[in-house]
Amino acid sequence: QVQLVESGGGLVQAGGSLRLSCTASGRRFSSHAMGWFRQASGKEREFVAVMSGDSNTYYADSVKGRFTISRDNAKNTVYLQMNSLKPEDTAVYYCVADLGVGFIQYEYDYWGQGTQVTVSS
């Protein structure tokens, strides 16, 4: 059974940093795209960042320059370093994985349960 488990969410002040982690189990994802979506209360789920199997990275315009995605294939883990956080980054962050890179939620078969990130002003 494939599982993606996120960790690292929490409460932080505006301007602060957090690092999210997502560890996969049940299969190897080294050749898959792994990334992050988020959903704020009352809003649609949106793309945040993704890293392809060959390490190309893609970011939403709203996080470019502030967030960095990375992965450790030996640990089957993807990370999201979030710096200069803003209140509008407040959301539940979901880890995703699939064979190819996608920018909409329906392109991903594998999802984590989500981790809450709250940025206070």
mmCIF file of N, CA, C and O in Angstrom, residues 3 8 10 31 33-34 38 41-42 49 54 57 67-68 76-77 88-90 96 98 102 105 117-118:
data_model
loop_
_atom_site.group_PDB
_atom_site.id
_atom_site.type_symbol
_atom_site.label_atom_id
_atom_site.label_comp_id
_atom_site.label_asym_id
_atom_site.label_seq_id
_atom_site.Cartn_x
_atom_site.Cartn_y
_atom_site.Cartn_z
ATOM 1 N N GLN A 3 1.829 5.018 0.643
ATOM 2 C CA GLN A 3 1.475 6.109 1.546
ATOM 3 C C GLN A 3 2.441 7.261 1.370
ATOM 4 O O GLN A 3 3.643 7.054 1.207
ATOM 5 N N GLY A 8 6.004 18.704 9.374
ATOM 6 C CA GLY A 8 6.695 19.977 9.372
ATOM 7 C C GLY A 8 5.807 21.208 9.363
ATOM 8 O O GLY A 8 6.303 22.330 9.437
ATOM 9 N N GLY A 10 2.905 23.916 10.810
ATOM 10 C CA GLY A 10 2.782 24.551 12.104
ATOM 11 C C GLY A 10 2.405 26.007 11.973
ATOM 12 O O GLY A 10 1.961 26.457 10.911
ATOM 13 N N SER A 31 11.832 7.892 -9.813
ATOM 14 C CA SER A 31 11.644 8.282 -11.214
ATOM 15 C C SER A 31 10.339 9.030 -11.443
ATOM 16 O O SER A 31 9.997 9.357 -12.580
ATOM 17 N N ALA A 33 7.535 12.255 -10.577
ATOM 18 C CA ALA A 33 7.416 13.633 -10.125
ATOM 19 C C ALA A 33 6.837 13.622 -8.709
ATOM 20 O O ALA A 33 5.915 12.844 -8.409
ATOM 21 N N MET A 34 7.399 14.453 -7.857
ATOM 22 C CA MET A 34 6.860 14.634 -6.505
ATOM 23 C C MET A 34 6.739 16.125 -6.245
ATOM 24 O O MET A 34 7.617 16.908 -6.665
ATOM 25 N N ARG A 38 -1.641 23.053 -2.276
ATOM 26 C CA ARG A 38 -2.184 23.603 -1.032
ATOM 27 C C ARG A 38 -3.626 24.021 -1.238
ATOM 28 O O ARG A 38 -4.058 24.301 -2.346
ATOM 29 N N SER A 41 -8.657 27.704 3.262
ATOM 30 C CA SER A 41 -10.064 27.552 3.641
ATOM 31 C C SER A 41 -10.962 28.307 2.668
ATOM 32 O O SER A 41 -10.755 29.494 2.402
ATOM 33 N N GLY A 42 -11.940 27.607 2.112
ATOM 34 C CA GLY A 42 -12.886 28.222 1.191
ATOM 35 C C GLY A 42 -12.376 28.431 -0.217
ATOM 36 O O GLY A 42 -13.064 29.044 -1.039
ATOM 37 N N ALA A 49 4.438 23.554 -6.064
ATOM 38 C CA ALA A 49 5.756 23.253 -6.627
ATOM 39 C C ALA A 49 5.833 21.771 -6.946
ATOM 40 O O ALA A 49 5.152 20.957 -6.309
ATOM 41 N N ASP A 54 13.662 13.708 -13.181
ATOM 42 C CA ASP A 54 15.029 14.080 -13.564
ATOM 43 C C ASP A 54 15.413 15.441 -13.002
ATOM 44 O O ASP A 54 16.280 16.127 -13.532
ATOM 45 N N THR A 57 12.526 21.564 -11.799
ATOM 46 C CA THR A 57 11.622 22.134 -10.803
ATOM 47 C C THR A 57 10.688 23.159 -11.434
ATOM 48 O O THR A 57 11.062 23.865 -12.385
ATOM 49 N N PHE A 67 9.966 29.813 -2.042
ATOM 50 C CA PHE A 67 9.896 28.386 -1.722
ATOM 51 C C PHE A 67 10.898 27.630 -2.585
ATOM 52 O O PHE A 67 11.135 27.985 -3.743
ATOM 53 N N THR A 68 11.460 26.561 -2.010
ATOM 54 C CA THR A 68 12.378 25.700 -2.746
ATOM 55 C C THR A 68 11.999 24.246 -2.522
ATOM 56 O O THR A 68 11.879 23.806 -1.373
ATOM 57 N N ASN A 76 13.386 8.473 -0.233
ATOM 58 C CA ASN A 76 12.041 8.498 -0.825
ATOM 59 C C ASN A 76 11.243 9.681 -0.281
ATOM 60 O O ASN A 76 10.043 9.561 0.034
ATOM 61 N N THR A 77 11.927 10.822 -0.167
ATOM 62 C CA THR A 77 11.374 11.996 0.508
ATOM 63 C C THR A 77 11.514 13.244 -0.351
ATOM 64 O O THR A 77 12.541 13.424 -1.016
ATOM 65 N N GLU A 88 -1.038 34.925 3.427
ATOM 66 C CA GLU A 88 -1.759 34.272 2.332
ATOM 67 C C GLU A 88 -1.192 32.898 1.972
ATOM 68 O O GLU A 88 -1.766 32.192 1.139
ATOM 69 N N ASP A 89 -0.090 32.496 2.588
ATOM 70 C CA ASP A 89 0.420 31.133 2.431
ATOM 71 C C ASP A 89 -0.281 30.153 3.357
ATOM 72 O O ASP A 89 -0.052 28.943 3.266
ATOM 73 N N THR A 90 -1.115 30.667 4.245
ATOM 74 C CA THR A 90 -1.860 29.802 5.165
ATOM 75 C C THR A 90 -2.753 28.842 4.397
ATOM 76 O O THR A 90 -3.567 29.275 3.564
ATOM 77 N N VAL A 96 2.201 15.292 -3.240
ATOM 78 C CA VAL A 96 1.656 14.520 -4.364
ATOM 79 C C VAL A 96 2.787 13.804 -5.093
ATOM 80 O O VAL A 96 3.938 14.224 -5.019
ATOM 81 N N ASP A 98 3.360 11.328 -8.928
ATOM 82 C CA ASP A 98 2.856 10.609 -10.103
ATOM 83 C C ASP A 98 3.997 10.485 -11.103
ATOM 84 O O ASP A 98 5.056 11.081 -10.907
ATOM 85 N N GLY A 102 2.644 17.553 -13.396
ATOM 86 C CA GLY A 102 1.345 18.137 -13.691
ATOM 87 C C GLY A 102 1.141 19.369 -12.833
ATOM 88 O O GLY A 102 1.798 19.552 -11.809
ATOM 89 N N GLN A 105 -4.639 19.254 -9.898
ATOM 90 C CA GLN A 105 -4.707 18.170 -8.926
ATOM 91 C C GLN A 105 -5.100 16.846 -9.559
ATOM 92 O O GLN A 105 -4.661 15.781 -9.100
ATOM 93 N N VAL A 117 -0.369 24.634 7.580
ATOM 94 C CA VAL A 117 0.582 25.736 7.736
ATOM 95 C C VAL A 117 -0.229 26.996 7.991
ATOM 96 O O VAL A 117 -1.116 27.339 7.206
ATOM 97 N N THR A 118 0.065 27.657 9.103
ATOM 98 C CA THR A 118 -0.629 28.891 9.460
ATOM 99 C C THR A 118 0.399 29.993 9.655
ATOM 100 O O THR A 118 1.340 29.836 10.442
#
